């Protein structure tokens, strides 16, 4: 083979490998920084092999993608940032029994961390646990700084003011019930995949999604990505759109609904949600 032909063939192989890397880019989003360096080293080994004519692209990159697949699900190297929605001085919604949303967010976030730890995700951590003021933009920034592999923001839901009425302890409503999951389409397909994994587990744990955020009224009108698992697109949410990793926001229940709140205080709703989120992370990593 003439040298020019060999160079042309090698260039074609390199282009094919670039396409393969782009196709599999979501694998890299699930890796810790230390693991990424190992994969990159393998990529360069493959590229050197290609350019020296030692082996074709497929053979060179089969090791890389097998390595990525094997490493992507290493729980101890997959830290999940669990964001406690709101903080003490800006506590979010008020429940039917006059409890602040932040109280429930913190309780569920801690249970979610335990559920992740029990599945081997020992490097996961909480954001906002202290209750001190924290801006929306600094939450994903903290996750990025600490090299989190995924970001889950924990919240509890309310409804639009038109549906609230005065109850025995606070304003309440039985208009909506159940969970909702939000992702920003600006943060990539990996976020939607994580949202779907968690949503499926929520349903499998016997929890019901709420459709009320899709109602075509001011303040709602969120497009469904999957109605059956309560997955919505909410592109403008700061804590989601500013992340460089798969990110979701989970509304665990509608706490202005007295029945939903009772499932938290006297039932096992938080246990189910925490385990569903953890199981969803496991499923996403596979």
Coordinates of C-alpha atoms in Angstrom, one line a residue:
X1 CA 0.0 0.0 0.0
X2 CA 1.3 3.5 -0.9
X3 CA 2.1 5.8 2.1
X4 CA -0.6 8.2 1.0
X5 CA -3.2 5.4 0.9
X6 CA -2.2 4.2 4.4
X7 CA -2.5 7.8 5.7
X8 CA -5.9 8.1 4.1
X9 CA -7.0 4.8 5.6
X10 CA -5.7 5.8 9.1
X11 CA -7.5 9.2 8.8
X12 CA -10.8 7.4 8.0
X13 CA -10.3 5.1 10.9
X14 CA -9.7 8.1 13.2
X15 CA -12.9 9.8 12.0
X16 CA -14.8 6.6 12.7
X17 CA -13.4 6.6 16.2
X18 CA -14.3 10.2 16.8
X19 CA -17.9 9.3 15.8
X20 CA -17.8 6.4 18.2
X21 CA -16.6 8.6 21.0
X22 CA -19.4 11.1 20.3
X23 CA -22.0 8.4 20.2
X24 CA -20.8 7.1 23.6
X25 CA -20.3 10.5 25.3
X26 CA -23.0 9.8 27.9
X27 CA -20.8 7.0 29.3
X28 CA -18.2 9.7 30.2
X29 CA -20.7 11.8 32.0
X30 CA -21.2 9.0 34.5
X31 CA -17.5 8.7 35.5
X32 CA -15.5 10.4 38.2
X33 CA -12.6 12.5 37.2
X34 CA -10.0 9.8 38.2
X35 CA -11.8 7.2 36.1
X36 CA -12.1 9.5 33.1
X37 CA -8.3 9.8 33.1
X38 CA -8.0 6.0 32.8
X39 CA -10.4 6.0 29.9
X40 CA -8.6 8.8 28.1
X41 CA -5.4 6.9 28.5
X42 CA -7.0 3.9 26.8
X43 CA -8.3 6.2 24.0
X44 CA -4.9 7.5 23.3
X45 CA -3.4 4.0 23.3
X46 CA -6.0 3.0 20.7
X47 CA -5.3 6.1 18.6
X48 CA -1.6 5.4 18.6
X49 CA -2.3 1.9 17.5
X50 CA -4.5 3.2 14.7
X51 CA -2.0 5.8 13.5
X52 CA 0.9 3.3 13.5
X53 CA -1.2 0.8 11.6
X54 CA -1.1 -1.8 14.3
X55 CA -4.8 -2.5 14.6
X56 CA -8.1 -1.2 13.3
X57 CA -10.5 1.3 15.1
X58 CA -12.9 -1.3 16.3
X59 CA -10.3 -3.4 18.0
X60 CA -8.6 -0.4 19.5
X61 CA -11.8 1.0 20.9
X62 CA -13.4 -2.2 22.0
X63 CA -11.2 -2.1 25.2
X64 CA -12.1 1.5 25.8
X65 CA -15.8 1.0 25.6
X66 CA -15.7 -2.2 27.6
X67 CA -13.7 -0.3 30.2
X68 CA -16.2 2.5 30.3
X69 CA -19.1 0.2 30.6
X70 CA -17.4 -1.7 33.4
X71 CA -16.4 1.5 35.3
X72 CA -19.6 3.5 34.8
X73 CA -21.4 1.4 37.4
X74 CA -18.8 1.4 40.2
X75 CA -21.0 2.7 43.0
X76 CA -18.1 3.9 45.2
X77 CA -16.9 6.0 42.3
X78 CA -20.3 7.5 41.5
X79 CA -21.0 10.2 44.0
X80 CA -24.6 11.5 44.0
X81 CA -25.1 15.1 45.2
X82 CA -28.4 15.2 47.1
X83 CA -29.7 18.8 47.2
X84 CA -31.9 19.7 50.1
X85 CA -34.4 22.1 48.5
X86 CA -34.8 25.6 50.1
X87 CA -33.3 26.6 53.5
X88 CA -34.5 27.7 56.9
X89 CA -35.2 31.3 56.1
X90 CA -36.8 30.6 52.8
X91 CA -38.4 27.3 53.5
X92 CA -40.6 26.8 50.5
X93 CA -44.2 25.6 50.6
X94 CA -46.2 25.2 53.8
X95 CA -47.9 21.9 54.4
X96 CA -51.6 21.4 55.4
X97 CA -50.5 20.9 59.0
X98 CA -48.3 24.1 58.9
X99 CA -44.9 22.4 58.5
X100 CA -42.3 24.0 56.2
X101 CA -41.3 22.2 53.1
X102 CA -37.6 22.5 54.1
X103 CA -38.3 20.2 57.1
X104 CA -39.6 17.5 54.9
X105 CA -36.9 18.0 52.3
X106 CA -34.2 17.6 54.8
X107 CA -35.8 14.4 56.3
X108 CA -36.2 12.8 52.9
X109 CA -32.7 13.9 51.7
X110 CA -31.1 12.2 54.7
X111 CA -33.1 9.0 54.0
X112 CA -32.1 9.1 50.4
X113 CA -28.4 9.4 51.4
X114 CA -28.8 6.3 53.6
X115 CA -30.6 4.4 50.8
X116 CA -27.7 5.2 48.4
X117 CA -25.1 4.3 51.0
X118 CA -26.8 0.9 51.5
X119 CA -26.4 0.3 47.8
X120 CA -22.7 1.1 47.8
X121 CA -22.8 4.7 46.7
X122 CA -20.6 5.6 49.7
X123 CA -19.2 8.8 48.3
X124 CA -22.6 10.5 47.9
X125 CA -23.2 13.7 49.9
X126 CA -25.8 16.3 50.9
X127 CA -26.0 19.9 49.8
X128 CA -27.8 22.4 52.0
X129 CA -28.1 20.2 55.1
X130 CA -27.1 23.0 57.5
X131 CA -30.1 25.1 56.7
X132 CA -28.0 28.2 56.0
X133 CA -28.9 30.4 53.1
X134 CA -27.7 29.0 49.8
X135 CA -28.3 30.4 46.3
X136 CA -29.9 28.3 43.5
X137 CA -26.8 28.7 41.3
X138 CA -24.4 27.7 44.0
X139 CA -26.1 24.3 44.5
X140 CA -25.0 22.8 41.2
X141 CA -21.7 24.6 41.5
X142 CA -21.0 22.7 44.7
X143 CA -21.9 19.5 43.0
X144 CA -19.6 20.2 40.1
X145 CA -16.8 21.3 42.4
X146 CA -17.0 18.1 44.4
X147 CA -17.0 16.0 41.2
X148 CA -20.5 14.6 41.7
X149 CA -21.6 12.1 39.0
X150 CA -25.3 12.9 39.4
X151 CA -27.5 15.6 41.0
X152 CA -30.8 15.0 42.7
X153 CA -32.8 17.9 44.2
X154 CA -35.3 17.0 46.8
X155 CA -38.6 18.9 47.2
X156 CA -42.2 18.6 48.2
X157 CA -45.0 20.1 46.1
X158 CA -47.8 22.6 46.4
X159 CA -50.5 23.8 43.9
X160 CA -51.5 27.1 42.4
X161 CA -53.1 29.6 44.8
X162 CA -56.5 29.3 43.0
X163 CA -56.8 25.7 44.4
X164 CA -55.9 26.5 48.0
X165 CA -58.5 27.1 50.8
X166 CA -58.3 27.6 54.5
X167 CA -57.9 24.4 56.5
X168 CA -57.7 23.7 60.3
X169 CA -54.0 24.5 60.4
X170 CA -53.0 26.2 57.2
X171 CA -54.1 26.5 53.6
X172 CA -54.7 23.2 51.9
X173 CA -56.0 21.5 48.8
X174 CA -57.0 18.1 47.6
X175 CA -56.7 19.1 44.0
X176 CA -53.5 17.3 43.4
X177 CA -51.7 14.3 44.9
X178 CA -48.5 12.3 44.1
X179 CA -45.0 12.9 42.9
X180 CA -43.5 14.7 39.9
X181 CA -40.0 14.6 38.4
X182 CA -38.4 17.5 36.4
X183 CA -35.4 17.7 34.1
X184 CA -34.0 20.5 32.0
X185 CA -33.5 19.6 28.3
X186 CA -30.6 22.0 28.4
X187 CA -28.6 19.5 30.5
X188 CA -28.7 16.7 28.0
X189 CA -30.3 13.3 27.4
X190 CA -28.5 11.8 30.4
X191 CA -30.7 13.9 32.7
X192 CA -33.9 12.6 31.0
X193 CA -32.5 9.0 31.3
X194 CA -31.9 9.5 35.1
X195 CA -35.4 11.0 35.5
X196 CA -36.9 8.0 33.7
X197 CA -35.0 5.5 35.8
X198 CA -36.2 7.2 39.0
X199 CA -39.8 7.6 37.7
X200 CA -40.1 3.9 36.9
X201 CA -38.8 3.0 40.3
X202 CA -41.3 5.4 42.0
X203 CA -44.2 3.7 40.2
X204 CA -42.8 0.2 41.0
X205 CA -42.7 1.2 44.7
X206 CA -46.4 1.9 44.5
X207 CA -46.3 5.7 44.2
X208 CA -48.5 7.6 41.9
X209 CA -47.4 10.5 39.6
X210 CA -49.4 13.7 39.5
X211 CA -50.4 15.3 36.2
X212 CA -51.2 18.8 37.6
X213 CA -48.1 20.5 36.4
X214 CA -49.2 19.9 32.8
X215 CA -52.4 22.0 33.3
X216 CA -52.5 24.8 30.7
X217 CA -52.6 27.7 33.2
X218 CA -50.1 30.3 34.3
X219 CA -47.5 28.8 36.6
X220 CA -47.9 25.3 35.2
X221 CA -48.2 24.1 31.5
X222 CA -45.1 22.0 31.8
X223 CA -44.6 19.5 28.9
X224 CA -44.7 15.8 29.8
X225 CA -41.7 13.7 28.7
X226 CA -43.4 10.6 30.1
X227 CA -46.8 11.0 31.7
X228 CA -46.9 7.4 33.1
X229 CA -44.0 8.2 35.4
X230 CA -44.6 11.9 36.1
X231 CA -41.6 13.1 34.1
X232 CA -41.7 16.7 33.0
X233 CA -39.5 19.1 31.1
X234 CA -38.7 22.3 33.0
X235 CA -35.9 23.9 31.1
X236 CA -35.6 27.1 33.2
X237 CA -34.9 25.5 36.6
X238 CA -31.6 27.0 37.7
X239 CA -30.5 24.0 39.7
X240 CA -31.0 21.7 36.7
X241 CA -29.9 23.8 33.7
X242 CA -26.6 24.8 35.3
X243 CA -25.3 21.3 36.0
X244 CA -22.7 19.6 33.9
X245 CA -23.9 16.2 35.1
X246 CA -27.2 14.3 34.9
X247 CA -29.6 16.3 37.1
X248 CA -33.2 15.8 38.3
X249 CA -35.6 17.5 40.7
X250 CA -38.0 15.3 42.6
X251 CA -41.3 16.6 44.1
X252 CA -42.0 13.7 46.5
X253 CA -45.6 14.5 47.4
X254 CA -48.1 17.4 47.5
X255 CA -47.8 18.5 51.1
X256 CA -50.7 20.9 50.9
X257 CA -52.8 17.8 50.4
X258 CA -53.7 16.4 53.9
X259 CA -53.8 12.9 52.7
X260 CA -50.3 13.1 51.1
X261 CA -48.9 14.6 54.2
X262 CA -50.4 11.9 56.4
X263 CA -48.6 9.4 54.2
X264 CA -45.4 11.1 55.1
X265 CA -46.0 11.5 58.9
X266 CA -47.7 8.3 59.6
X267 CA -46.8 6.0 56.7
X268 CA -43.8 4.9 54.7
X269 CA -43.9 7.4 51.8
X270 CA -40.5 8.8 52.5
X271 CA -39.0 5.3 52.8
X272 CA -40.5 4.4 49.4
X273 CA -39.3 7.6 47.7
X274 CA -35.8 7.3 49.1
X275 CA -35.5 3.7 48.0
X276 CA -37.0 4.5 44.6
X277 CA -34.5 7.3 44.0
X278 CA -31.6 5.1 45.1
X279 CA -32.8 2.2 42.9
X280 CA -33.2 4.6 40.0
X281 CA -29.6 5.7 40.3
X282 CA -28.6 2.0 40.3
X283 CA -30.7 1.4 37.2
X284 CA -29.3 4.5 35.5
X285 CA -25.7 3.3 36.0
X286 CA -26.3 0.0 34.4

